[in-house]
Amino acid sequence: MSVMKAGHHGHALHLKQQLEQHLDSEDESCKVQANLNSAFQRRCPAYLDDIVQPLLNHCSDGLIVMDKSGELVWYSDHLASLFALSSDLAFEQILSSLPAPIEKFIRDYSVSVRQADGFGVRNFDLRTPSSAYNLAKGLSGSGNVRVCRFPLTVGGELYGSGFIVSDETQKIANRRDIELAMQVFSEGNQAIIITDKEHVITFVNRAFSDISGYQSAEVIGQHVSLFFDSDEKSYFGREQLKHLARDHYWEGELQSMSKERVRYLQWVNISAYPKHADKPSNYIVVFQDMTESRRREKRIEKLAYYDTLTGCGNRLAMRKFSSQLIQDSQSKGTPSSFALLFIDIDGFKLINDTYGHDAGDKILKYLTRRINGITRRSDRLFRIGGDEFILFLIDADASLTQSKAQQVIDVITRPFQLDRNAIATSISIGIVNYPEDGQELNSLLKHADAAMYKAKAVGKGTFEYCDPELLNKFSREFRIKKQLYMALQNQELQLYFMPQVSMSTGEVVSVEALMRWTNKEFGQLSPAEFIPIAERSGMIHHFTRWVIENVTQSLDTLSQSGLEMIPCSINISPADFASATFFNSLTELIKNSHPQHITLEITETLLVEDREETLNKLLKLKDIGVSISLDDFGTGFSSMSYLTDFPIDEIKIDKTFADTLLQSKRSQDIYHALIQLSNSLGCRCVAEGVENNEQFEWLKSNGCDLSQGFLHYKPMPLSELQKLLKTRH
Ligand code: C2E
Ligand code: CA
Ligand code: CA
């Protein structure tokens, strides 16, 4: 950059030249300049302008010197570049090339300034759309110009004026950015803490005060751990510091402690400032109050994991809880133990049917409350099904488990007062221990369920443990169940027929269809074993359907081979009655087979459980022409009074009575009464399990109608039955 700039005009000399010129002249200002010059001479070397001018030209602002008559004396290189003025521009054209308001300002001021202290500043916003300004293309951004004016004096005398023209666009933009950032910082809802490199708080914003309850004055100068301090999740956790040192950044959940000593979980990110410096001077800690989002999450979790009726965790929650327990226990050196109690209300269905579902709901609620009232803090109760609860007793030894189980039974045995009714109920509990009785939840549940059924079997209102025999049974049951799925498909089932003999004539009058299953793993399996498994696993419907279809075919085969269709009894499981859809398809199926020749054997439980419903269903079956037989009579509830309500055609007295018939007078009395009962109900009476002649004779003389037992025949396949029936004629 040359020293000389203003050389186009008489005035366009550089400052020194001009000063020298003035020195020669006689006028006032010459004296002034002479003084200035002598001052320069005294204080500065002659090459002053060689230094000053380049300096001024390097100044990023544009500089203008005007004399007091309003004539331009000098301008710096940068003025031209600031406004992107053409370098061809004549010296005298410079001012008029500036945006009009700036030009006007400079000219007006130059002539109006009369005082040596006339300083001033004017800002020009060249973006005003209405302006006809000659918008300078070279202005960075879109045009904020600031013009500072100041008097130039030489030797105390006013010489003219100087102007500093600066482009403020970027600065203003920067200031806006800063203001914006400040607003975000101070008014955003993220809490921000700035600390120094020692993690001492130097700044906090308003959100921080809102969340923490601390005013900024209270925390500035304090260590940041004042706020983040918790045993398990500390600000200075090893993990955090390691991350900060490596990445200059960390984010995660931290526990914070408000001024009121309330703990909050915060999602926090900490970043070092400057970002990539080896030794950061500050840390910026930003976090948001997660309480609300946590609350929302909790609500959602509650819906997913809690039973709304009782407030207990549900099956899902139980799974989560137990897998955590088991995982924790396995990760520890010495596994911790827990007891799992499978709790089931005895006859809950009866309560629902008798008192209504509202009453049932209330009992579930009260029961939860009572059980929770006697458990320890660490114990947990879950409701996993209608009337099924699971209670976990953590680290409970045998005697504690036993006393807790007894306590649970005792609190539930106390009647529940509902409106005017005091409802007495009882529960049965199956107990398993982890890890002895199962390594994972499913097997624990299965074993506990089995133990619970055992408790029900031995008399309800009691608890039972899972014992090795039960475990063994289950592992076998598990294997059978797996095979059972394939049994139908692989055609491993057969149907046998067991003849029933008339006591009076000794003739075969009817048969009972009995299922047989031969499997390569288990060989011949008794239906007494696999039918209950099919019932428990929900497969029974398929078997029942198979039997009915097979009986129909067999009856057809008999008639096709010229034999009479013989009445055939089919065993129906209570589960077949429970599902309305299946019951309907079952009725349809029988209707289209030979209903007149079919007797359905049902058990007493069906009559007790859902009396109204069962009655309707039985009537429907009667309508299509089938007979109803009450199987295994005498083993169930044996409340004889209700029998009159049901359309029953036949009663089969259970084999156990025949077994002891000859040994005890009492058995004979009972048997006699049962025969009397069926007679008085107008039912046919069938004796089951007749194995010898003595039994047969006794039964015959006591008025029994039919006899079924090994004395006469064992169950046989259809081909054999055909042969037998042929000989009958
Ligand atoms: P249940 O209905 O009481 O059938 C009578 C059972 O007692 C049959 O055993 C039969 O073989 C046996 N039995 C009959 N008379 C005598 C006797 O004099 N002495 C001895 N020791 N036993 C005798 P099975 O065939 O093993 O059936 C056992 C149980 O399996 C049946 O008891 C029945 O509850 C069930 N079951 C069999 N087939 C079916 C079926 O198709 N569907 C359903 N739901 N259950 C079936
Ligand atoms: Ca039967
Ligand atoms: Ca039976």
Coordinates of C-alpha atoms in Angstrom, one line a residue, residues 125-554:
D125 CA -28.9 1.0 8.7
L126 CA -28.6 0.6 5.0
R127 CA -31.0 -2.2 4.9
T128 CA -34.1 0.0 5.2
P129 CA -36.1 -1.2 2.3
S130 CA -37.5 2.2 1.5
S131 CA -34.1 3.7 1.2
A132 CA -32.9 4.7 -2.1
Y133 CA -29.4 4.4 -0.8
N134 CA -26.8 3.4 -3.0
L135 CA -26.4 0.1 -1.2
A136 CA -22.8 -0.8 -1.1
K137 CA -22.3 -4.2 -2.4
G138 CA -19.1 -4.6 -0.5
L139 CA -20.6 -4.3 2.9
S140 CA -20.4 -7.6 4.6
G141 CA -23.8 -8.7 5.6
S142 CA -26.4 -6.3 4.5
G143 CA -25.3 -3.0 5.8
N144 CA -25.0 -1.5 9.2
V145 CA -22.5 1.4 9.1
R146 CA -21.3 3.4 12.1
V147 CA -19.7 6.7 11.5
C148 CA -17.7 8.3 14.3
R149 CA -16.8 11.9 13.9
F150 CA -14.3 13.8 15.8
P151 CA -12.7 17.2 15.5
L152 CA -9.1 17.3 14.4
T153 CA -7.2 20.0 16.1
V154 CA -3.7 21.1 15.5
G155 CA -2.1 23.0 18.3
G156 CA -5.4 23.5 20.0
E157 CA -6.9 25.0 16.9
L158 CA -9.7 23.4 15.0
Y159 CA -8.4 22.0 11.8
G160 CA -11.3 20.0 10.5
S161 CA -12.9 16.8 11.2
G162 CA -12.0 13.2 11.1
F163 CA -14.4 10.3 10.4
I164 CA -14.1 6.7 11.2
V165 CA -16.5 4.7 9.1
S166 CA -16.9 1.2 10.3
D167 CA -18.9 -1.8 9.1
E168 CA -21.0 -2.9 12.1
T169 CA -22.9 -5.5 10.2
Q170 CA -21.0 -8.5 11.5
K171 CA -20.7 -7.0 15.0
I172 CA -24.4 -6.4 15.1
A173 CA -25.1 -9.9 13.9
N174 CA -22.6 -11.2 16.4
R175 CA -24.3 -9.2 19.1
R176 CA -27.7 -10.6 18.1
D177 CA -26.3 -14.1 18.2
I178 CA -24.9 -13.5 21.6
E179 CA -28.2 -12.0 22.8
L180 CA -30.0 -14.9 21.4
A181 CA -27.7 -17.4 23.1
M182 CA -28.0 -15.4 26.3
Q183 CA -31.8 -15.6 26.1
V184 CA -31.7 -19.3 25.5
F185 CA -29.2 -19.6 28.3
S186 CA -31.2 -17.6 30.7
E187 CA -34.7 -18.4 29.8
G188 CA -34.6 -21.9 28.3
N189 CA -36.0 -24.7 30.4
Q190 CA -32.7 -26.6 30.4
A191 CA -30.8 -26.0 33.5
I192 CA -27.3 -24.8 32.8
I193 CA -24.3 -24.7 35.1
I194 CA -21.0 -23.3 34.1
T195 CA -18.1 -24.3 36.2
D196 CA -14.4 -23.6 36.1
K197 CA -11.9 -26.3 35.5
E198 CA -12.1 -27.3 39.2
H199 CA -15.8 -27.9 38.8
V200 CA -16.6 -24.8 40.9
I201 CA -19.8 -23.2 39.8
T202 CA -19.3 -19.8 38.1
F203 CA -22.7 -19.4 36.6
V204 CA -26.2 -20.9 36.6
N205 CA -29.3 -19.9 34.7
R206 CA -32.8 -19.4 35.8
A207 CA -34.0 -22.9 34.9
F208 CA -31.3 -24.2 37.3
S209 CA -32.8 -22.2 40.1
D210 CA -36.3 -23.4 39.2
I211 CA -35.3 -27.0 39.2
S212 CA -32.9 -27.1 42.1
G213 CA -34.4 -24.4 44.4
Y214 CA -31.0 -22.8 44.7
Q215 CA -30.6 -19.1 43.8
S216 CA -27.6 -18.3 41.7
A217 CA -25.9 -16.4 44.6
E218 CA -26.2 -19.5 46.8
V219 CA -24.3 -21.8 44.4
I220 CA -21.8 -19.6 42.7
G221 CA -18.4 -20.5 44.2
Q222 CA -19.7 -23.9 45.4
H223 CA -18.5 -27.2 44.1
V224 CA -20.9 -28.7 41.6
S225 CA -21.1 -31.9 43.7
L226 CA -23.3 -29.8 46.0
F227 CA -26.0 -30.5 43.6
F228 CA -25.1 -33.8 42.1
D229 CA -24.3 -36.0 45.0
S230 CA -25.6 -39.5 45.4
D231 CA -23.9 -42.7 46.3
E232 CA -24.8 -44.7 43.3
K233 CA -24.7 -42.0 40.6
S234 CA -22.2 -39.4 41.4
Y235 CA -21.1 -36.5 39.2
F236 CA -17.6 -37.7 39.9
G237 CA -18.3 -41.3 39.1
R238 CA -15.3 -43.0 37.6
E239 CA -17.1 -43.5 34.3
Q240 CA -18.0 -39.9 33.9
L241 CA -14.5 -38.6 34.6
K242 CA -13.0 -41.1 32.2
H243 CA -15.3 -40.0 29.5
L244 CA -14.8 -36.3 30.2
A245 CA -11.0 -36.7 30.0
R246 CA -11.2 -38.7 26.8
D247 CA -14.1 -37.2 24.9
H248 CA -14.5 -33.9 26.6
Y249 CA -18.1 -34.9 26.9
W250 CA -20.3 -37.1 29.0
E251 CA -24.0 -37.7 29.1
G252 CA -26.2 -39.9 31.2
E253 CA -28.4 -40.1 34.1
L254 CA -27.4 -38.5 37.4
Q255 CA -29.1 -38.3 40.6
S256 CA -29.4 -34.7 41.8
M257 CA -30.4 -33.3 45.2
S258 CA -32.5 -30.2 45.3
K259 CA -32.2 -27.7 48.1
E260 CA -35.2 -29.4 49.8
R261 CA -33.2 -32.6 49.8
V262 CA -35.4 -34.2 47.2
R263 CA -33.7 -36.5 44.8
Y264 CA -34.3 -36.2 41.1
L265 CA -33.1 -38.2 38.3
Q266 CA -31.6 -35.9 35.7
W267 CA -30.4 -36.5 32.2
V268 CA -27.2 -34.6 32.2
N269 CA -24.6 -33.7 29.7
I270 CA -21.3 -32.2 30.6
S271 CA -19.0 -30.7 28.0
A272 CA -15.6 -29.2 28.3
Y273 CA -14.9 -25.7 27.1
P274 CA -13.0 -25.0 24.9
K275 CA -14.2 -28.1 23.2
H276 CA -11.0 -29.8 22.2
A277 CA -8.6 -28.2 24.5
D278 CA -6.3 -30.5 26.5
K279 CA -6.9 -28.5 29.6
P280 CA -10.4 -27.1 29.5
S281 CA -11.0 -23.9 31.3
N282 CA -14.7 -24.6 32.0
Y283 CA -17.3 -27.2 32.0
I284 CA -20.8 -26.7 30.8
V285 CA -23.4 -28.8 32.5
V286 CA -26.8 -29.0 31.0
F287 CA -29.7 -31.0 32.2
Q288 CA -33.4 -31.1 32.1
D289 CA -35.8 -31.9 34.9
M290 CA -36.8 -35.4 34.1
T291 CA -39.4 -35.6 36.8
E292 CA -42.3 -34.9 34.5
S293 CA -41.1 -37.3 31.8
R294 CA -40.4 -39.8 34.5
R295 CA -43.8 -39.4 35.9
R296 CA -45.3 -40.0 32.4
E297 CA -43.1 -43.0 32.0
K298 CA -44.2 -44.3 35.4
R299 CA -47.8 -43.9 34.4
I300 CA -47.3 -45.9 31.2
E301 CA -45.3 -48.4 33.2
K302 CA -48.2 -48.6 35.6
L303 CA -50.6 -49.4 32.9
A304 CA -48.4 -52.1 31.5
Y305 CA -47.3 -53.7 34.7
Y306 CA -50.0 -53.2 37.2
D307 CA -53.3 -54.8 37.8
T308 CA -55.7 -51.9 38.0
L309 CA -58.1 -53.7 40.3
T310 CA -55.8 -54.6 43.1
G311 CA -52.8 -52.4 42.4
C312 CA -50.6 -55.5 42.4
G313 CA -48.0 -56.0 39.7
N314 CA -49.4 -58.2 37.0
R315 CA -47.9 -61.3 35.3
L316 CA -45.6 -59.2 33.2
A317 CA -44.3 -57.4 36.3
M318 CA -43.9 -60.7 38.0
R319 CA -41.7 -61.9 35.1
K320 CA -39.6 -58.8 35.2
F321 CA -39.3 -59.0 39.0
S322 CA -38.3 -62.6 39.1
S323 CA -35.9 -62.5 36.2
Q324 CA -34.2 -59.6 38.1
L325 CA -34.1 -61.6 41.2
I326 CA -32.7 -64.7 39.5
Q327 CA -30.2 -62.6 37.5
D328 CA -29.0 -60.8 40.7
S329 CA -28.7 -64.1 42.5
Q330 CA -26.7 -65.7 39.7
S331 CA -24.3 -62.8 39.4
K332 CA -23.6 -63.0 43.2
G333 CA -21.1 -65.6 44.4
T334 CA -23.6 -67.1 46.8
P335 CA -27.0 -67.2 45.2
S336 CA -29.7 -65.7 47.3
S337 CA -32.8 -67.6 47.8
F338 CA -36.5 -66.9 47.7
A339 CA -39.7 -68.7 48.2
L340 CA -42.5 -68.4 45.6
L341 CA -46.0 -68.9 46.9
F342 CA -48.7 -69.8 44.4
I343 CA -51.9 -68.6 46.0
D344 CA -55.3 -69.6 44.6
I345 CA -58.7 -68.8 46.1
D346 CA -60.8 -71.9 46.7
G347 CA -64.1 -71.9 44.8
F348 CA -63.7 -68.3 43.7
K349 CA -66.0 -69.0 40.7
L350 CA -68.7 -69.9 43.2
I351 CA -68.3 -66.6 45.0
N352 CA -68.6 -64.8 41.7
D353 CA -71.7 -66.8 40.7
T354 CA -73.3 -66.5 44.1
Y355 CA -72.6 -62.9 45.0
G356 CA -71.8 -61.3 41.7
H357 CA -68.7 -60.1 40.1
D358 CA -68.5 -56.9 42.1
A359 CA -68.3 -58.9 45.2
G360 CA -65.6 -61.0 43.6
D361 CA -63.7 -57.9 42.7
K362 CA -64.0 -56.6 46.2
I363 CA -62.7 -59.8 47.7
L364 CA -59.7 -59.7 45.4
K365 CA -59.0 -56.2 46.6
Y366 CA -59.4 -57.0 50.3
L367 CA -57.4 -60.1 49.9
T368 CA -54.5 -58.1 48.4
R369 CA -54.7 -55.6 51.2
R370 CA -54.7 -58.3 53.9
I371 CA -51.8 -60.2 52.4
N372 CA -49.8 -57.0 51.9
G373 CA -50.5 -56.2 55.5
I374 CA -48.6 -59.1 56.8
T375 CA -45.6 -59.3 54.4
R376 CA -42.3 -57.7 54.8
R377 CA -41.0 -54.7 52.8
S378 CA -38.9 -56.9 50.6
D379 CA -41.7 -59.3 49.8
R380 CA -43.8 -58.8 46.7
L381 CA -47.3 -59.8 45.7
F382 CA -48.5 -60.1 42.1
R383 CA -51.8 -61.0 40.6
I384 CA -51.2 -63.2 37.6
G385 CA -54.7 -64.4 36.8
G386 CA -58.3 -64.2 37.9
D387 CA -57.9 -65.5 41.4
E388 CA -54.2 -66.5 41.2
F389 CA -51.6 -64.6 43.1
I390 CA -47.9 -65.0 43.4
L391 CA -46.1 -64.0 46.6
F392 CA -42.3 -63.7 46.6
L393 CA -40.6 -64.1 50.0
I394 CA -37.1 -62.8 49.7
D395 CA -34.3 -64.6 51.6
A396 CA -36.8 -66.5 53.7
D397 CA -35.7 -69.7 55.4
A398 CA -38.0 -72.7 55.7
S399 CA -39.5 -71.7 59.0
L400 CA -40.2 -68.1 58.0
T401 CA -41.7 -69.3 54.7
Q402 CA -44.0 -71.7 56.6
S403 CA -45.1 -69.2 59.1
K404 CA -45.8 -66.6 56.4
A405 CA -47.8 -69.1 54.4
Q406 CA -49.8 -69.9 57.5
Q407 CA -50.3 -66.2 58.2
V408 CA -51.6 -65.7 54.7
I409 CA -54.0 -68.5 55.0
D410 CA -55.2 -67.2 58.4
V411 CA -55.8 -63.6 57.3
I412 CA -57.8 -64.9 54.3
T413 CA -59.9 -67.3 56.3
R414 CA -61.3 -64.4 58.3
P415 CA -64.6 -63.7 56.5
F416 CA -64.8 -60.7 54.2
Q417 CA -67.6 -58.3 55.1
L418 CA -69.3 -57.2 51.9
D419 CA -72.4 -55.1 52.4
R420 CA -74.6 -57.3 54.5
N421 CA -72.8 -60.5 53.6
A422 CA -69.9 -62.0 55.5
I423 CA -68.2 -64.1 52.9
A424 CA -66.0 -66.9 54.1
T425 CA -63.4 -68.2 51.7
S426 CA -60.1 -70.0 51.9
I427 CA -57.0 -70.2 49.8
S428 CA -54.7 -73.0 48.8
I429 CA -51.0 -72.3 48.5
G430 CA -48.2 -74.1 46.7
I431 CA -44.7 -73.3 47.8
V432 CA -41.5 -73.6 45.9
N433 CA -38.0 -72.5 46.8
Y434 CA -35.4 -71.0 44.5
P435 CA -33.1 -72.4 43.4
E436 CA -33.9 -75.9 44.8
D437 CA -37.2 -76.4 43.0
G438 CA -36.5 -74.7 39.7
Q439 CA -33.8 -72.6 38.1
E440 CA -36.0 -70.4 36.2
L441 CA -39.5 -68.8 36.6
N442 CA -41.4 -71.2 34.3
S443 CA -40.4 -74.3 36.1
L444 CA -40.8 -72.6 39.5
L445 CA -44.3 -71.6 38.5
K446 CA -45.2 -75.0 37.2
H447 CA -44.0 -76.7 40.4
A448 CA -45.7 -74.2 42.6
D449 CA -48.9 -74.7 40.6
A450 CA -48.6 -78.4 41.1
A451 CA -48.0 -78.0 44.8
M452 CA -51.0 -75.7 45.0
Y453 CA -53.2 -78.4 43.3
K454 CA -51.9 -80.8 45.8
A455 CA -53.0 -78.5 48.6
K456 CA -56.4 -78.3 47.0
A457 CA -56.5 -82.1 46.7
V458 CA -55.7 -82.7 50.3
G459 CA -58.5 -80.5 51.5
K460 CA -58.1 -76.8 50.5
G461 CA -57.3 -73.9 52.9
T462 CA -53.8 -75.2 53.3
F463 CA -50.3 -75.1 51.8
E464 CA -48.2 -77.7 50.2
Y465 CA -44.5 -77.9 49.2
C466 CA -43.2 -79.1 45.9
D467 CA -41.7 -82.5 46.6
P468 CA -39.4 -84.7 44.5
E469 CA -42.3 -86.9 43.5
L470 CA -44.2 -83.9 42.2
L471 CA -41.1 -82.7 40.4
N472 CA -40.7 -86.1 38.8
K473 CA -44.3 -86.1 37.8
F474 CA -43.8 -82.8 36.2
S475 CA -40.8 -83.6 34.2
R476 CA -42.7 -86.6 32.9
E477 CA -45.7 -84.5 32.3
F478 CA -43.6 -82.0 30.4
R479 CA -42.4 -84.8 28.1
I480 CA -45.8 -86.3 27.7
K481 CA -47.2 -82.9 26.8
K482 CA -44.7 -82.5 24.1
Q483 CA -45.5 -85.9 22.6
L484 CA -49.2 -85.3 23.0
Y485 CA -49.2 -82.5 20.4
M486 CA -48.1 -85.1 17.9
A487 CA -50.3 -87.9 19.0
L488 CA -53.3 -86.9 16.8
Q489 CA -51.3 -86.1 13.8
N490 CA -49.2 -89.3 14.0
Q491 CA -52.4 -91.3 14.4
E492 CA -51.1 -92.8 17.7
L493 CA -54.5 -92.8 19.2
Q494 CA -57.0 -95.7 19.2
L495 CA -60.4 -96.1 20.6
Y496 CA -61.3 -99.1 22.8
F497 CA -64.7 -100.2 23.8
M498 CA -65.6 -101.6 27.2
P499 CA -68.9 -103.4 27.3
Q500 CA -71.6 -102.8 29.9
V501 CA -73.6 -105.8 30.9
S502 CA -77.2 -105.9 32.0
M503 CA -77.4 -107.3 35.6
S504 CA -80.6 -109.1 34.9
T505 CA -79.8 -110.8 31.6
G506 CA -75.9 -110.8 31.6
E507 CA -76.1 -109.4 28.1
V508 CA -73.9 -106.6 26.6
V509 CA -76.3 -103.7 26.3
S510 CA -73.9 -100.8 25.8
V511 CA -70.2 -99.8 25.6
E512 CA -68.0 -97.1 26.9
A513 CA -65.5 -95.6 24.5
L514 CA -62.0 -95.3 26.1
M515 CA -59.0 -93.8 24.5
R516 CA -55.7 -95.6 24.1
W517 CA -52.4 -94.0 23.2
T518 CA -49.3 -95.9 22.2
N519 CA -46.2 -93.8 21.9
K520 CA -42.7 -94.8 21.0
E521 CA -41.2 -93.1 24.1
F522 CA -43.8 -94.1 26.7
G523 CA -45.3 -97.2 25.2
Q524 CA -49.0 -97.6 26.2
L525 CA -50.1 -94.6 28.2
S526 CA -53.2 -94.7 30.4
P527 CA -55.8 -92.1 29.6
A528 CA -55.9 -91.6 33.4
E529 CA -52.4 -90.0 32.9
F530 CA -52.6 -88.3 29.6
I531 CA -56.2 -87.0 29.7
P532 CA -55.5 -84.6 32.6
I533 CA -52.4 -83.4 30.8
A534 CA -54.5 -82.8 27.7
E535 CA -57.0 -80.9 29.9
R536 CA -54.3 -78.7 31.5
S537 CA -52.6 -77.9 28.3
G538 CA -55.9 -77.0 26.5
M539 CA -55.6 -79.8 24.0
I540 CA -58.6 -81.8 25.3
H541 CA -61.0 -80.3 22.7
H542 CA -59.1 -82.0 19.9
F543 CA -59.2 -85.3 21.7
T544 CA -62.9 -85.1 22.4
R545 CA -63.7 -84.2 18.8
W546 CA -61.5 -87.1 17.7
V547 CA -63.4 -89.5 20.0
I548 CA -66.8 -88.4 18.8
E549 CA -65.8 -88.7 15.2
N550 CA -64.4 -92.1 15.9
V551 CA -67.4 -93.3 17.8
T552 CA -69.6 -92.2 14.9
Q553 CA -67.5 -94.1 12.4
S554 CA -67.5 -97.1 14.6

